[in-house]
Coordinates of C-alpha atoms and ligand atoms in Angstrom, one line a residue:
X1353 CA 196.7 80.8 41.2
X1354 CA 199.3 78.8 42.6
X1355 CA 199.5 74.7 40.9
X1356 CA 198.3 73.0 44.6
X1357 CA 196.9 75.9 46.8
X1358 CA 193.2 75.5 47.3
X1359 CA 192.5 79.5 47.0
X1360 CA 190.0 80.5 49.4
X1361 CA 188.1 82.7 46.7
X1362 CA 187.9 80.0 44.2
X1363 CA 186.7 77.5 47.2
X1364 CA 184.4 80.2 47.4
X1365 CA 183.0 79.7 43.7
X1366 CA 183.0 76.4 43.7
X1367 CA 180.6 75.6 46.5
X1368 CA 178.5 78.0 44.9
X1369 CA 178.7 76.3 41.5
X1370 CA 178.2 73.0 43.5
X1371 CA 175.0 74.5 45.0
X1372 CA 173.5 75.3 41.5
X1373 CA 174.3 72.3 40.1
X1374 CA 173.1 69.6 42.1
X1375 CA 171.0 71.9 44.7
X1376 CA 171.9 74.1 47.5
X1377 CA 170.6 71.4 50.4
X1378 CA 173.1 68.9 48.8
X1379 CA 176.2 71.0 49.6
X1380 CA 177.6 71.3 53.4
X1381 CA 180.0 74.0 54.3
X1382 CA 179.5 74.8 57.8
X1383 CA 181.7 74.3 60.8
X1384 CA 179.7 71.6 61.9
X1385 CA 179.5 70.0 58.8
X1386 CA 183.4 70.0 58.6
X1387 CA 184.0 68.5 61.6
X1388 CA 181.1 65.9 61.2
X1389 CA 183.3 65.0 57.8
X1390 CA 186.5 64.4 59.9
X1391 CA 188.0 61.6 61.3
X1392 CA 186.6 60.7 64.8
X1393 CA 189.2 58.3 66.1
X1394 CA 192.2 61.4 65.3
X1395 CA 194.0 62.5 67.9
X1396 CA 193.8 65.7 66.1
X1397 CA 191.4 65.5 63.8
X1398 CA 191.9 69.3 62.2
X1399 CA 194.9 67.6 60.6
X1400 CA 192.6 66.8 58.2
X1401 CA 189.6 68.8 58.1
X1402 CA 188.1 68.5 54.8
X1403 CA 186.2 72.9 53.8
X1404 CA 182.7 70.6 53.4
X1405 CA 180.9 67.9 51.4
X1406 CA 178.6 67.7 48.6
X1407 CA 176.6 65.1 48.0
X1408 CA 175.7 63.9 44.1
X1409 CA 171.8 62.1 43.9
X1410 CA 173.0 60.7 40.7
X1411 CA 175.9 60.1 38.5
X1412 CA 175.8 62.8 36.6
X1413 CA 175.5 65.2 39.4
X1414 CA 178.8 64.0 39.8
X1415 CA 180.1 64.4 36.8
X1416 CA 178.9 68.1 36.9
X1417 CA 181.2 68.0 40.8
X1418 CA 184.0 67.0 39.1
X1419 CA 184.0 69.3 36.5
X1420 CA 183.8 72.4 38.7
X1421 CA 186.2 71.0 40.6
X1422 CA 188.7 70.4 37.6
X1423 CA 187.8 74.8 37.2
X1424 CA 188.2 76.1 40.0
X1425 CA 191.2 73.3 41.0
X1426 CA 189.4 72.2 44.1
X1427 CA 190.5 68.4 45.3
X1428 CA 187.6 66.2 46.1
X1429 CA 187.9 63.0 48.4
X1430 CA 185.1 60.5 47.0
X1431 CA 183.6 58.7 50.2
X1432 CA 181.1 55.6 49.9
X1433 CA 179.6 55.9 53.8
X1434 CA 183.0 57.3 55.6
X1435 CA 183.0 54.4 58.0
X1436 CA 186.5 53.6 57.2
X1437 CA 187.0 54.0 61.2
X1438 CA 190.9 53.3 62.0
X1439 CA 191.7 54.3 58.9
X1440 CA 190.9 57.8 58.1
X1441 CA 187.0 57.7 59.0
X1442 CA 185.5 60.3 55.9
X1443 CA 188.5 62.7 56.1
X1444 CA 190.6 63.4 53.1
X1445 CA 194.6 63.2 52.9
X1446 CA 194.9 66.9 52.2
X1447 CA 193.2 69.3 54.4
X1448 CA 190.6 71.7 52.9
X1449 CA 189.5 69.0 50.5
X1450 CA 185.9 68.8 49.6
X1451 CA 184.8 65.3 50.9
X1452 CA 182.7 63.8 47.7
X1453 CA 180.1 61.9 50.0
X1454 CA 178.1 59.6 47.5
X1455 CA 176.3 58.0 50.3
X1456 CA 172.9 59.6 48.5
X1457 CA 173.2 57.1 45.9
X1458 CA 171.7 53.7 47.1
X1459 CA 170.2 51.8 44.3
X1460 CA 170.9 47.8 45.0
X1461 CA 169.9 45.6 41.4
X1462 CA 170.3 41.7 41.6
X1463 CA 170.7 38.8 39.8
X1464 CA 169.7 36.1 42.3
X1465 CA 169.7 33.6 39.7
X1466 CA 173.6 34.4 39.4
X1467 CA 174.1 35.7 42.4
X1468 CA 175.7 38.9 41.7
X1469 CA 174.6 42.4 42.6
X1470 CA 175.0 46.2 41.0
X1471 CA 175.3 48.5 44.4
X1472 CA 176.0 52.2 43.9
X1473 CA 178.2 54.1 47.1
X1474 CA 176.2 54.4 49.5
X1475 CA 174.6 50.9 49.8
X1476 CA 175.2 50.0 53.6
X1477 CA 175.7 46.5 54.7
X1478 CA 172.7 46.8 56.5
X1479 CA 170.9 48.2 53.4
X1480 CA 171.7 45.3 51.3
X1481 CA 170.9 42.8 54.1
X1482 CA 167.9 43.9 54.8
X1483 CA 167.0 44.0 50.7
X1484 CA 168.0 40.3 50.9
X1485 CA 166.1 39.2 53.5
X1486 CA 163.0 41.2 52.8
X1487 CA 162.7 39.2 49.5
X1488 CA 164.1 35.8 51.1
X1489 CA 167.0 35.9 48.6
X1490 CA 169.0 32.8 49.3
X1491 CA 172.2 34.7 48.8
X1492 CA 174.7 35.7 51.8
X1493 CA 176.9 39.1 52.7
X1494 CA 180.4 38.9 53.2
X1495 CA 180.4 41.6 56.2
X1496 CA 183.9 43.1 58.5
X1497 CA 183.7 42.9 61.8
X1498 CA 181.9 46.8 61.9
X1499 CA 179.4 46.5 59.1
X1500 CA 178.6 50.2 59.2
X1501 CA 179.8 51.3 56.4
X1502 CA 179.3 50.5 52.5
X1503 CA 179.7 47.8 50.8
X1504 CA 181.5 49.4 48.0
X1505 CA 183.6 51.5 49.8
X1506 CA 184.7 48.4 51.9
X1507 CA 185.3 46.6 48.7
X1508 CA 187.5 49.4 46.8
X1509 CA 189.2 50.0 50.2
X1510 CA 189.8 45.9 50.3
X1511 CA 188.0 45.0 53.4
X1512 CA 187.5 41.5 54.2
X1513 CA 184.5 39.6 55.9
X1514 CA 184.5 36.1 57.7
X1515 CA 182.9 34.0 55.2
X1516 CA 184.2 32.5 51.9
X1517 CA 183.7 35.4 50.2
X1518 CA 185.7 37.3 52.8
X1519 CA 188.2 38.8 50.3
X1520 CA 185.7 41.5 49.0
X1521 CA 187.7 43.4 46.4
X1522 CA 188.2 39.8 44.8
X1523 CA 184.9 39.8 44.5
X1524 CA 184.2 42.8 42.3
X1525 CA 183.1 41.8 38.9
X1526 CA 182.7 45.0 37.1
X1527 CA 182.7 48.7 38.1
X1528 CA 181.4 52.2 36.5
X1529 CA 183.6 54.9 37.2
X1530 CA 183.6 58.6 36.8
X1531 CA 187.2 59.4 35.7
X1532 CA 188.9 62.6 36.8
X1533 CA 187.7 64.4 34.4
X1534 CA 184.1 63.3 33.8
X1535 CA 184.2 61.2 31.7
X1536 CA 181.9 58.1 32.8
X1537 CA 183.5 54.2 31.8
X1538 CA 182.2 50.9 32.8
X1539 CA 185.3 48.1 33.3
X1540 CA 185.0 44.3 32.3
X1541 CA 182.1 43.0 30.2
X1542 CA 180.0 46.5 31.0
X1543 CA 182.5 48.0 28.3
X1544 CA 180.4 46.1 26.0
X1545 CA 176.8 48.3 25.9
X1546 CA 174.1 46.1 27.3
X1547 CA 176.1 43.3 27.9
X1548 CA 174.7 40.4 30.1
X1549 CA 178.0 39.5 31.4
X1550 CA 179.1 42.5 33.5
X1551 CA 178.9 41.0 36.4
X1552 CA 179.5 37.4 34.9
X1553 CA 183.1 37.7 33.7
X1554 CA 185.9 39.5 35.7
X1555 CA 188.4 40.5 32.9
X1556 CA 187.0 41.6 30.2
X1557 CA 189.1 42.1 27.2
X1558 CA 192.5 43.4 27.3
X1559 CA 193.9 44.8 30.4
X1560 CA 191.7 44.8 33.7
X1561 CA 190.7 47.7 35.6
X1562 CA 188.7 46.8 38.5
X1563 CA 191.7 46.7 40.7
X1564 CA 192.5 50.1 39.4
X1565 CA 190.1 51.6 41.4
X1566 CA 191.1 50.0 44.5
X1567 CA 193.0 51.9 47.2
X1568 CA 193.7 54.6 44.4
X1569 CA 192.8 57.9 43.0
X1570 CA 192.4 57.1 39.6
X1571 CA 188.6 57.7 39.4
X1572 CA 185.0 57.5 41.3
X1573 CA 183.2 54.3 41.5
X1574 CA 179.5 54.6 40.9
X1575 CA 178.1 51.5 40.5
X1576 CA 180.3 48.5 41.9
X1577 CA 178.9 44.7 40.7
X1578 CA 180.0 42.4 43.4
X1579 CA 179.4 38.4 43.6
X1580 CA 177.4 37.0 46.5
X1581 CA 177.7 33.8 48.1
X1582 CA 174.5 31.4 47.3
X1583 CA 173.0 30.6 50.7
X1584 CA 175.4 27.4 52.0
X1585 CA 173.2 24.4 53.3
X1586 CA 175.4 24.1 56.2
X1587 CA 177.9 25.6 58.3
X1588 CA 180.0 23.5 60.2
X1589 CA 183.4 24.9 62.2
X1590 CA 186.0 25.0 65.2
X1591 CA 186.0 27.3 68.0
X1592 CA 189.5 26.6 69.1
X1593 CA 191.6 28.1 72.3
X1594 CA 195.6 28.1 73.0
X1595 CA 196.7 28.3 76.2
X1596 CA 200.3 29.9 75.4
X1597 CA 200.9 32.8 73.3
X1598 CA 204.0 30.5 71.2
X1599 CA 201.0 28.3 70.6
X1600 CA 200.5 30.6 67.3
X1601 CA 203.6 29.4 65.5
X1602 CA 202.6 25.4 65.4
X1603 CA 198.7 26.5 65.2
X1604 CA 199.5 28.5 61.8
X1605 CA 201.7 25.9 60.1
X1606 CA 198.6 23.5 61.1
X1607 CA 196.4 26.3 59.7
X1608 CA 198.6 27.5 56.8
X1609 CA 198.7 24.1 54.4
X1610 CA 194.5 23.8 54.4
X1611 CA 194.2 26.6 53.7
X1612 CA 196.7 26.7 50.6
X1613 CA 195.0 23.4 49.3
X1614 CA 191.4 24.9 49.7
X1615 CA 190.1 23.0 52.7
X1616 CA 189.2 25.5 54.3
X1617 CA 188.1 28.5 52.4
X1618 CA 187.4 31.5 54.4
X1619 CA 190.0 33.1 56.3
X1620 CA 190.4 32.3 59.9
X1621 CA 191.7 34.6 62.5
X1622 CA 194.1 34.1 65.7
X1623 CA 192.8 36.9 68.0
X1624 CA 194.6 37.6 70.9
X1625 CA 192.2 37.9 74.4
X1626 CA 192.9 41.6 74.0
X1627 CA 189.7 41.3 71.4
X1628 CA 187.3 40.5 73.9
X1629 CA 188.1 42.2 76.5
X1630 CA 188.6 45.8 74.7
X1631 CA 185.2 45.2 73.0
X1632 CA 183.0 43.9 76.1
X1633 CA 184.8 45.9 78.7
X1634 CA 186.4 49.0 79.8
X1635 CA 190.0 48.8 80.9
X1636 CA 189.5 50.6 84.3
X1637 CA 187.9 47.4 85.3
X1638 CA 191.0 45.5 84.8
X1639 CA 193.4 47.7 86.5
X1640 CA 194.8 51.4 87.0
X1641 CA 195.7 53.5 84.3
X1642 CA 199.2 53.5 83.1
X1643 CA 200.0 50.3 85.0
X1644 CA 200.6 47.8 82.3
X1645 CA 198.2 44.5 81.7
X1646 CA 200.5 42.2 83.5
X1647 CA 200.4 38.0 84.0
X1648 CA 197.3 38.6 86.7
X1649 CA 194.8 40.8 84.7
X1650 CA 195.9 38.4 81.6
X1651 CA 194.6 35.2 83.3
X1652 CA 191.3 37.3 84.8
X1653 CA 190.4 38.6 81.7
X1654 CA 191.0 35.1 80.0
X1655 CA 189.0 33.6 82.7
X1656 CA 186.0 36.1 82.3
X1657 CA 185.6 34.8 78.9
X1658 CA 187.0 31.8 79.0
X1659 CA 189.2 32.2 76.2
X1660 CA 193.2 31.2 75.1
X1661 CA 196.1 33.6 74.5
X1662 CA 195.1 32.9 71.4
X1663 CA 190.9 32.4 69.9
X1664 CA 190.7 30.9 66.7
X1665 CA 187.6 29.9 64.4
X1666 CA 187.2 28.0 61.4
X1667 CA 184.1 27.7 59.7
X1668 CA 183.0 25.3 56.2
X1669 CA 180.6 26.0 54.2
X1670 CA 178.6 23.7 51.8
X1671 CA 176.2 20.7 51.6
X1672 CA 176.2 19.3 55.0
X1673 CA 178.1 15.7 54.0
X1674 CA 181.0 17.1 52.3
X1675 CA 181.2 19.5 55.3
X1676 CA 181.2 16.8 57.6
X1677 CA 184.1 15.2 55.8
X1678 CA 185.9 18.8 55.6
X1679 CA 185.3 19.1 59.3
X1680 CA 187.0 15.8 60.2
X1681 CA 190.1 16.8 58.1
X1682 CA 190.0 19.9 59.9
X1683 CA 190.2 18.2 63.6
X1684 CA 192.4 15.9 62.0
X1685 CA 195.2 18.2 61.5
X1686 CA 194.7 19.1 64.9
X1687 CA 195.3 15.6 66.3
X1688 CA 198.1 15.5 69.1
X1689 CA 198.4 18.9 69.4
X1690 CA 198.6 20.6 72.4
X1691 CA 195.3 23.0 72.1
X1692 CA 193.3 24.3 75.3
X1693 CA 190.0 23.3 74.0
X1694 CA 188.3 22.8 70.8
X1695 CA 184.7 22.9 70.2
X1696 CA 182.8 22.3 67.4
X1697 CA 180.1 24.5 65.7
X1698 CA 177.2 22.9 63.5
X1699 CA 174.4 25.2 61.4
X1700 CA 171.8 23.6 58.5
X1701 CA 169.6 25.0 56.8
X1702 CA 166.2 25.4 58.6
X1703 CA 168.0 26.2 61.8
X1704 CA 167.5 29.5 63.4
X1705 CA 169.5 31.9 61.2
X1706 CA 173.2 32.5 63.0
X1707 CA 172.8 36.1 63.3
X1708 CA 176.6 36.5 63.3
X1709 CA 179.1 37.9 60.5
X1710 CA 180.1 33.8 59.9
X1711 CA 176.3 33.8 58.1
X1712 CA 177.4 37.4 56.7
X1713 CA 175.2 39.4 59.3
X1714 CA 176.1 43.0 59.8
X1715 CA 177.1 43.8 63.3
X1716 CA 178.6 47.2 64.7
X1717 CA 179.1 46.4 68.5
X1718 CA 183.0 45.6 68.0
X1719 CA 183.3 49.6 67.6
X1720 CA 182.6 49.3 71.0
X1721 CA 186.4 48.8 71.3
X1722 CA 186.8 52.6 71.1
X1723 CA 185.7 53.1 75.0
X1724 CA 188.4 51.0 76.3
X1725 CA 190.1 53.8 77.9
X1726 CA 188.1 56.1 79.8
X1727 CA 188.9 59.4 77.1
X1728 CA 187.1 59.3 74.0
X1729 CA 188.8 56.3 71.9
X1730 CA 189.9 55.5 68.4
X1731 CA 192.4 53.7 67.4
X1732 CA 195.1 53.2 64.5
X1733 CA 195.3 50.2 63.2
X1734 CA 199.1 48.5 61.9
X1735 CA 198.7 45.5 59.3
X1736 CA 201.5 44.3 57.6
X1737 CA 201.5 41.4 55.5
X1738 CA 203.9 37.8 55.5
X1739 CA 204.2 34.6 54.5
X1740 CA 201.8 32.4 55.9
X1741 CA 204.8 30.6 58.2
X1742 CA 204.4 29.6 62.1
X1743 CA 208.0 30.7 62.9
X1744 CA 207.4 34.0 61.2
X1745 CA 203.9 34.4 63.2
X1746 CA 205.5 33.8 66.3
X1747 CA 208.8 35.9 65.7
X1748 CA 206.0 38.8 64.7
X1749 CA 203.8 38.5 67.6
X1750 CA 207.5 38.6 69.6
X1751 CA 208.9 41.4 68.3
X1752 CA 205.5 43.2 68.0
X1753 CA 204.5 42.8 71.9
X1754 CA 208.4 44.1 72.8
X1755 CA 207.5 47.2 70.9
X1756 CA 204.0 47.4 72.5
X1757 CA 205.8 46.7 75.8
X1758 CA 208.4 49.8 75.2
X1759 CA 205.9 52.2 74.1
X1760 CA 203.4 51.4 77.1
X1761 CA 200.4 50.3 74.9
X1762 CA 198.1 47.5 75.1
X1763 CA 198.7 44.5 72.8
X1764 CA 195.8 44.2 70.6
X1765 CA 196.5 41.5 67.6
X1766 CA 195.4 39.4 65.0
X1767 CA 196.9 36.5 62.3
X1768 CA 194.5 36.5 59.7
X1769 CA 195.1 33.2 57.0
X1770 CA 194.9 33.9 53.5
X1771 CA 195.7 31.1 50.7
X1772 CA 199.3 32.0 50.6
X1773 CA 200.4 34.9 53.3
X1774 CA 198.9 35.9 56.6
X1775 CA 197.9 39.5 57.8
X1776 CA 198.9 40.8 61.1
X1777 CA 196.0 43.1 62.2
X1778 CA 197.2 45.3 65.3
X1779 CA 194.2 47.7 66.7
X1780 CA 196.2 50.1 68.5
X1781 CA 194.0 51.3 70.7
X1782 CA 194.5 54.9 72.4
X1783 CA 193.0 57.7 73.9
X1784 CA 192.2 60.8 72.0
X1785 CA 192.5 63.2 75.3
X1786 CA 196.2 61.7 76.4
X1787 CA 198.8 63.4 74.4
X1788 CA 201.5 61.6 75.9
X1789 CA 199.5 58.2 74.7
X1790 CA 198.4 59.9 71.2
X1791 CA 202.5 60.4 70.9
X1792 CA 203.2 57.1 71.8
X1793 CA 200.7 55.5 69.6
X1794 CA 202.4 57.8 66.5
X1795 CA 206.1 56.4 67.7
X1796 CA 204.7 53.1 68.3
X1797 CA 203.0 52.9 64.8
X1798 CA 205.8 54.5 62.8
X1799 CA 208.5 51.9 64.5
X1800 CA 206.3 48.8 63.5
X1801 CA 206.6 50.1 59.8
X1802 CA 210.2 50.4 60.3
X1803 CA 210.3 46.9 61.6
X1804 CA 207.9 45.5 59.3
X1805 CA 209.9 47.0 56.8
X1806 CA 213.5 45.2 57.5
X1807 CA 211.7 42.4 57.3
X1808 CA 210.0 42.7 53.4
X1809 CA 206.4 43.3 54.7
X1810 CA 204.3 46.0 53.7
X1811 CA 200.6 46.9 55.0
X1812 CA 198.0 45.7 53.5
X1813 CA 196.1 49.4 54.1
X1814 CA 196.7 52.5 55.9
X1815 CA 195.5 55.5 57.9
X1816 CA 195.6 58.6 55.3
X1817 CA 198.1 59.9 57.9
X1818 CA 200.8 57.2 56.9
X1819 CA 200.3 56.5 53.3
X1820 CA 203.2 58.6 52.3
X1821 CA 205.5 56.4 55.1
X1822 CA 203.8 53.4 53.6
X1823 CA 204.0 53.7 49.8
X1824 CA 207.7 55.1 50.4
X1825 CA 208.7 51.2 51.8
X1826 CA 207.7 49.9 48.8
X1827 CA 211.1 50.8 47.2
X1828 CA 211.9 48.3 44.5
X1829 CA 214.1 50.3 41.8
X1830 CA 213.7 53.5 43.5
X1831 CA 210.2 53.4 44.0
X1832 CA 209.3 52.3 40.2
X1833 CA 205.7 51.5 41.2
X1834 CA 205.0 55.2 42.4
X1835 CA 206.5 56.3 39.3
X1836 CA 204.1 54.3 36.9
X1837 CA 201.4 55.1 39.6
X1838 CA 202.0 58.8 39.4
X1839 CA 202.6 58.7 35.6
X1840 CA 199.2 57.3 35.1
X1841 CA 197.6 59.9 37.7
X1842 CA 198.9 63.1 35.2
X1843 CA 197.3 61.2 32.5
X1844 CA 194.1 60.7 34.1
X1845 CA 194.1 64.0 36.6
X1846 CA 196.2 66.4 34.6
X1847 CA 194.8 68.8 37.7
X1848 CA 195.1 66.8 40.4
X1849 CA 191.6 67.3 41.8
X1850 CA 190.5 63.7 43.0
X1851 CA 191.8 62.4 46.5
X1852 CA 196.0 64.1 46.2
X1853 CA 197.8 62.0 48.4
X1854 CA 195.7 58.7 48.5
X1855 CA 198.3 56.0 48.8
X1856 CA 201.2 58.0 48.6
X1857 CA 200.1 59.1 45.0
X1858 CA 200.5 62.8 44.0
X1859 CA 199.3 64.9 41.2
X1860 CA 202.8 67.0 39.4
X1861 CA 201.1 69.8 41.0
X1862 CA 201.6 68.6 44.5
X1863 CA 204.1 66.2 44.4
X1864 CA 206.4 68.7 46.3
X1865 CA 204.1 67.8 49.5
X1866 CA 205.6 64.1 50.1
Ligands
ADP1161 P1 182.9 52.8 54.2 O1 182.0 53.8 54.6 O2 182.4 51.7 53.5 O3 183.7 52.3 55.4 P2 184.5 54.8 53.0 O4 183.4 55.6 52.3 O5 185.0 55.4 54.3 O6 184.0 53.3 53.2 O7 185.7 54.6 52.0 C1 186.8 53.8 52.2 C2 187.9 54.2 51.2 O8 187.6 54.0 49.9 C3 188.3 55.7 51.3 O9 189.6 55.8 51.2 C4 187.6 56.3 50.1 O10 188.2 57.4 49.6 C5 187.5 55.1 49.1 N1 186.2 55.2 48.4 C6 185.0 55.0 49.0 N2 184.1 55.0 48.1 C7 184.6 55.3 46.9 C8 184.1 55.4 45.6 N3 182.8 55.3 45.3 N4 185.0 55.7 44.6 C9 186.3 55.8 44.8 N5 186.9 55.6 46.0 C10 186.0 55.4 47.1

């Protein structure tokens, strides 16, 4: 048998040693179930197509997976929910994989007192919600903007949410993990049998692992621990609009410095009016297709909504008077500056609940984004990383339009503030049944990671179509960090059977692929 062939007679085998190991109604393998298992928004989306799914109940069903699949040299793809839309969806890097879908395994245990949580896989942001608020918990979610997929998942892929807690892998306080080769660990404090502080104390002793097992291949996460945010008495913030689109270099050197010294603690977004409009309507309201989105449909869409060039919100969290105090800073900083409007938001406790991803409510509507052309949708979405500087922001959102501009796509952006850099979030939206627009989105996305590039950023996360091109700009010493990467996959996967490819990190046995 050949080192990285997936033989078609040991695929064979293996699905039926997958059937009599965790039951025949747990394993998927027809053409329907392949295709439900690939990625919705690809152009193509048989680039990809995983030979099935199986579906564990418990961990050691999925121990027993991933020792058949060590046997018979079978690569599995571990998903949470597969809702990693713009990204992948539930599809695997290398084709013929068999998609690992641990969304069977739901079991939520907190600690409200400390405000921390156990969820395994497939524990939906709605799932956990609703546990929450079914036992009036005082503890919040930190949800992205489409909740429908998994809290873990979202977490290991490094998602982020609105509120404070917004940075959600930074949130994980202790993992279990079902290495490559079966063998089950628990990170942190849990390495400690029976410990009480698993989900209490992030390190652990000696080196730290939890990040390990984020955006890699270096093992299956079964149980994720996660903190939760205690229910805030009040939520005070800015809804603030700018008229110009070179409004977004002053606004993020106004943003940048609170939130370096902690004023404001979650991470607020600049989205352009493109966010709106591609989730609330349909572009063949706006114009014709192929014309572009000139000066006129601009100011009509910006009208309809009455919104900026640019939205931004802020929100504070905590007892209402130091809020109040925050909030004033806040506007403060704002003084004299030449924003459209500014209007202030103001939630206490008691109040009708928000209902909104600020109070960590999961929504799914902004999928809705998919239909803005008339073909079935997806999109693709481009997010490098840079210092949290306005003249940087502006000389992105510049050069990033131009390149929109030349490849005929619709600008679609957003600045997102972190403590000390910014992420530019581009949805590039296109439409599955154009090929000349499905090429243009692939030129398009491959020239903004060139230009990103010449510039020192690199992506914060990728599609599993790009994560070669991605993980090759990170170049320091001739790519020394894919070396130690791929040094500690042969250690861990001497076979190379869990998710080949993810990040740009190969198993020996395929490295010939990149
Ligand atoms: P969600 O449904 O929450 O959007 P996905 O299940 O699509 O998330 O997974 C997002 C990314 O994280 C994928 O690249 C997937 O391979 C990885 N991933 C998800 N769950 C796990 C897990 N339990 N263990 C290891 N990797 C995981």
């Amino acid at each position: 048998m050949s080192a990285h062939k997936i033989e078609p007679a040991a695929l064979v085998r293996a699905f039926k040693a997958f059937a009599a190991a965790i039951g025949k109604d747990n394993v998927f393998t027809a053409a329907e179930d392949q295709a439900a298992y690939s990625d919705h928004y690809a152009a193509d989306d048989t680039l990809h197509r995983p030979s099935g799914a199986v579906a564990p109940g418990t961990v050691e069903d999925v121990q027993a997976i991933v020792r058949i699949a060590n046997e018979f040299r079978i690569p599995l793809w571990p998903i949470s929910r597969g809702k990693n839309f713009g990204y992948g969806g539930p599809a695997p890097v290398v084709k013929g994989s068999v998609v690992l879908d641990l969304s069977r395994m739901k079991k939520i245990e907190i600690d409200a007192e400390n405000g921390t949580v156990i969820v395994e896989p497939g524990v939906g942001f709605f799932d956990l919600h609703d546990f929450i608020q079914s036992r009036k918990l005082p503890l919040w979610l930190s949800v992205p903007g489409n909740s429908w997929g998994s809290v873990a998942g979202n977490a290991l892929d490094r998602g982020v949410g609105y509120t404070p807690y917004g940075d959600h892998a930074a949130r994980i306080c202790g993992l279990e993990v079902v290495l490559p080769e079966g063998e089950v660990v628990r990170t942190g404090m849990g390495a400690m049998k029976d410990s009480p502080n698993w989900q209490l104390y992030k390190p652990g002793f000696g080196p730290s692992w939890d990040t390990m097992f984020c955006q890699s291949n270096f093992g299956i996460v079964t149980k994720l621990g996660l903190w939760l945010m205690p229910e805030p008495e009040s939520v005070l913030g800015l809804n603030i609009e700018f008229d110009k689109p070179e409004d977004i270099g002053w606004a993020v050197d106004v943003v940048a410095p609170l939130r370096r010294e902690g004023i404001i603690q979650q991470s607020p977004s600049f989205g352009n009016w493109m966010r709106a409009a591609a989730v609330m309507t349909r572009r063949e309201q706006w114009t014709t297709p192929g014309k572009p989105l000139d000066e006129g449909v601009i100011t009509a869409i910006r009208r309809q909504f009455d919104i900026g060039w640019w939205s931004l919100s802020v929100r504070t969290y905590g007892p209402l008077d130091i809020n109040e105090a925050t909030l004033r800073h806040i506007q403060k900083a704002f003084n004299g500056k030449p924003v459209l409007s500014m209007k202030t938001t103001r939630w206490a406790k008691g109040d009708a609940p928000m209902g909104t991803p600020e109070s960590g409510t999961p929504i799914s509507f902004p999928l809705a984004n998919a239909n803005w052309y008339t073909g079935r949708g997806g999109h693709v979405s481009f997010s490098p990383v840079l210092p949290a500087r306005g003249d940087l922001a502006l000389a992105q959102f510049r050069r990033t339009k131009a390149l929109y501009d030349q490849f005929k796509m619709d600008y679609h952006a957003s600045f997102s503030m972190g403590e000390r850099s910014m992420t530019n979030i581009n949805q590039v939206l296109f439409d599955r049944d154009d090929a000349d627009m499905v090429k243009r989105t692939d030129g398009l996305f491959r020239t903004l990671v060139d230009d990103a590039k010449a510039r020192g950023y690199g992506e914060y996360r990728t599609h599993i179509e790009y994560m070669d091109l991605v993980a090759d700009t990170f170049d320091f010493n001739g790519h020394a960090l894919r070396r130690l990467n791929e040094k500690l996959k042969d250690a861990l996967d001497p076979r190379g059977i869990l998710a080949p490819g993810k990040s740009g990190i190969w198993p020996a046995s395929r490295r010939e692929k990149r």
